[in-house]
Coordinates of C-alpha atoms in Angstrom, one line a residue:
M102 CA -52.1 143.6 76.1
L103 CA -55.2 143.6 78.3
D104 CA -57.9 141.5 76.8
S105 CA -60.9 143.9 76.4
T106 CA -63.3 141.0 77.0
L107 CA -62.4 141.2 80.7
L108 CA -64.5 144.4 80.9
D109 CA -67.5 142.3 79.8
L110 CA -67.3 140.1 82.8
P111 CA -70.0 140.3 85.5
W112 CA -69.4 143.1 88.0
A113 CA -69.0 140.6 90.9
T114 CA -66.2 138.8 89.0
L115 CA -64.4 142.1 88.3
V116 CA -64.6 143.0 92.0
T117 CA -63.1 139.6 92.9
L118 CA -60.2 139.9 90.5
A119 CA -59.5 143.6 91.3
S120 CA -59.5 143.2 95.1
G121 CA -57.5 140.0 94.9
Y122 CA -54.9 141.6 92.6
I123 CA -54.6 144.7 94.9
S124 CA -53.7 142.4 97.8
Y125 CA -51.4 140.3 95.7
F126 CA -49.5 143.4 94.4
I127 CA -49.0 144.8 97.9
A128 CA -48.0 141.4 99.4
N129 CA -45.4 140.9 96.6
V130 CA -43.8 144.2 95.9
G131 CA -40.3 143.5 94.8
L132 CA -40.8 139.8 94.9
K133 CA -43.0 139.0 91.9
E134 CA -40.5 139.2 89.1
H135 CA -40.3 135.4 88.8
H136 CA -44.0 134.7 89.2
K137 CA -45.6 133.1 86.2
P138 CA -49.1 134.1 84.9
I139 CA -50.7 131.0 86.5
D140 CA -49.1 131.9 89.8
I141 CA -50.4 135.4 89.7
F142 CA -53.9 134.2 88.8
F143 CA -54.1 131.7 91.7
F144 CA -52.5 134.2 94.2
T145 CA -55.2 136.7 93.1
L146 CA -58.0 134.2 93.7
I147 CA -56.7 133.3 97.1
F148 CA -56.3 136.9 98.2
S149 CA -59.8 137.7 96.9
L150 CA -61.6 135.1 99.0
L151 CA -62.2 137.4 102.1
P152 CA -62.9 140.6 100.1
T153 CA -65.4 138.6 97.9
A154 CA -67.2 137.3 101.0
I155 CA -67.4 140.8 102.3
Y156 CA -68.8 142.0 99.0
H157 CA -71.6 139.4 99.0
V158 CA -72.4 140.1 102.7
T159 CA -72.7 143.8 101.8
L160 CA -75.0 143.0 98.9
W161 CA -77.1 140.8 101.2
G162 CA -77.4 143.8 103.5
G163 CA -79.2 145.7 100.8
V164 CA -76.4 147.9 99.4
N165 CA -76.3 148.2 95.6
A166 CA -73.6 146.4 93.6
Y167 CA -71.5 149.5 92.9
A168 CA -71.5 150.9 96.4
A169 CA -70.8 147.4 97.8
T170 CA -67.5 147.5 95.8
L171 CA -65.9 149.9 98.3
P172 CA -65.6 147.6 101.4
P173 CA -63.8 144.7 99.6
V174 CA -61.4 147.1 97.8
L175 CA -60.5 148.9 101.0
L176 CA -60.1 145.5 102.8
A177 CA -57.7 144.3 100.0
L178 CA -55.1 147.0 101.0
P179 CA -54.5 146.0 104.7
L180 CA -54.9 142.3 103.7
G181 CA -52.0 142.4 101.4
A182 CA -49.9 144.6 103.8
L183 CA -50.5 142.2 106.7
W184 CA -49.5 139.2 104.7
R185 CA -46.3 140.9 103.6
K186 CA -45.4 142.1 107.0
Y187 CA -46.5 139.2 109.3
G188 CA -48.1 136.3 107.4
R189 CA -45.3 135.5 104.9
K190 CA -42.4 135.2 107.4
R191 CA -44.5 133.3 110.0
L192 CA -45.6 130.8 107.4
Y193 CA -42.0 130.1 106.3
A194 CA -40.8 130.1 109.9
F195 CA -43.4 127.3 110.6
L196 CA -42.3 125.3 107.6
R197 CA -38.6 125.6 108.7
K198 CA -39.4 124.7 112.3
H199 CA -41.2 121.5 111.3
N200 CA -38.6 120.6 108.6
I201 CA -41.2 120.8 105.9
S202 CA -39.2 123.2 103.7
W203 CA -36.1 125.5 104.2
S204 CA -36.9 127.5 101.1
D205 CA -38.5 130.9 101.3
S206 CA -39.5 131.0 97.6
T207 CA -37.6 134.2 96.8
H208 CA -36.1 134.4 93.4
S209 CA -32.7 135.4 94.6
A210 CA -30.7 136.3 97.8
W211 CA -30.8 139.9 96.6
Q212 CA -34.6 139.9 96.9
Q213 CA -34.3 139.0 100.6
M214 CA -32.8 142.4 101.2
F215 CA -36.2 143.9 100.5
G216 CA -38.1 141.9 103.2
L217 CA -36.2 142.6 106.4
T218 CA -38.2 145.6 107.4
D219 CA -37.6 145.0 111.2
Y220 CA -34.1 146.4 110.9
R221 CA -33.0 149.9 110.0
V222 CA -30.1 150.5 107.6
T223 CA -27.3 152.5 109.2
E224 CA -24.7 152.3 106.4
L225 CA -24.8 151.3 102.7
F226 CA -21.5 150.6 101.0
V227 CA -21.1 150.1 97.3
V228 CA -17.7 148.9 96.0
L229 CA -17.2 149.5 92.3
N230 CA -15.3 147.4 89.8
D231 CA -12.3 149.7 89.9
G232 CA -12.0 149.3 93.6
S233 CA -13.3 152.7 94.6
G234 CA -16.2 152.9 97.1
L235 CA -19.3 154.9 97.8
L236 CA -20.9 155.1 101.2
S237 CA -24.3 156.4 102.4
R238 CA -24.1 156.8 106.2
L239 CA -27.4 157.0 108.1
P240 CA -29.5 157.0 104.9
G241 CA -32.6 157.3 107.0
R242 CA -32.1 161.1 107.1
F243 CA -32.7 161.1 103.3
E244 CA -36.1 159.4 103.7
G245 CA -38.2 162.3 102.4
L246 CA -36.1 162.9 99.3
P247 CA -36.7 161.5 95.8
N248 CA -35.7 157.8 95.8
G249 CA -34.8 158.1 99.4
P250 CA -33.4 156.8 101.6
F251 CA -32.0 154.5 98.8
T252 CA -33.3 152.2 96.1
L253 CA -32.2 148.6 95.5
G254 CA -33.3 147.7 92.0
N255 CA -34.4 144.2 91.1
K256 CA -31.6 144.1 88.5
G257 CA -28.9 144.9 91.1
D258 CA -28.6 148.6 90.3
V259 CA -28.7 151.1 93.2
I260 CA -29.6 154.7 93.9
L261 CA -28.2 156.3 97.0
Y262 CA -27.2 159.6 98.6
V263 CA -23.4 159.4 98.8
T264 CA -22.0 160.8 102.0
H265 CA -18.5 159.5 101.7
R266 CA -16.2 158.3 98.9
S267 CA -13.1 156.1 98.9
P268 CA -10.6 156.2 96.0
A269 CA -9.4 152.9 94.5
S270 CA -5.9 153.4 95.9
S271 CA -7.0 154.1 99.5
D272 CA -9.0 152.6 102.3
K273 CA -9.8 155.9 103.8
W274 CA -13.3 157.5 103.5
V275 CA -13.5 161.1 102.5
E276 CA -16.7 162.9 103.5
Y277 CA -18.7 164.4 100.6
G278 CA -20.0 167.7 101.8
D279 CA -22.6 168.7 99.2
V280 CA -25.1 165.9 99.5
I281 CA -27.7 168.5 100.4
H282 CA -26.7 171.8 98.8
Q283 CA -28.4 175.0 100.0
D284 CA -29.0 176.3 96.5
Y285 CA -29.1 173.3 94.2
G286 CA -30.9 170.7 96.4
A287 CA -30.2 167.0 97.0
L288 CA -27.7 164.9 95.0
A289 CA -28.7 161.3 94.4
T290 CA -26.3 158.9 92.6
Y291 CA -27.4 156.1 90.3
I292 CA -25.0 153.2 90.0
P293 CA -25.6 150.6 87.2
A294 CA -25.4 146.9 88.2
D295 CA -22.6 146.2 85.8
Q296 CA -20.3 148.7 87.6
I297 CA -20.9 147.2 91.1
A298 CA -18.5 144.6 92.5
R299 CA -20.0 144.3 95.9
I300 CA -22.7 145.9 98.2
D301 CA -22.4 145.8 102.0
I302 CA -25.4 146.8 104.1
R303 CA -25.1 147.5 107.8
R304 CA -28.3 147.2 109.8
R305 CA -29.4 147.2 113.4
A306 CA -32.7 146.2 115.0
G307 CA -35.1 149.1 115.4
K308 CA -37.5 151.2 113.4
P309 CA -36.5 150.8 109.8
S310 CA -35.2 153.8 107.9
G311 CA -37.0 152.4 104.8
S312 CA -35.9 151.3 101.4
S313 CA -37.5 150.8 98.1
S314 CA -37.2 148.5 95.2
D315 CA -38.4 148.4 91.6

């Protein structure tokens, strides 16, 4: 539970923690499952450094404490996004190039699927335990639909719009014609992790079709 005494902290401290956590959250969406409380705390402080500096500069300029909150909070949003999109991969590329570390600090190989946003997914195959298969071809066309174009859960479960199916006894794909039904709408399929034997994802360089994760 949230300690109510946090609300009694000085306003400047609350601004520091709030702006830092906003950046931390955006920078680590889908990657923070293995973070310990101490990791979250120090990540929050690091991300808060620049927003906090902006806050104090704004105060120095004569703006009242509550109005001065807006610039650091707004800065926290692109700060986290820029770190996630550019800073993180460049840092780890530097460490690998200079043989400092070959680790990327992700909790699992599955988490790496969430960070490759420079590629667009063209096909998503799910092979079930019974040998049958589900395929979402060109999932980017389902981008604007609920859970679209697909969802890769942190636990290994998947939501996708199935365009083709393959029976267990066949290697031929049969097109599923009612993904978008004129009267009933869009049909998304949820597949629990314990029913999945393998997931294959085909990608190509270009504007990403998008994906989401829990």
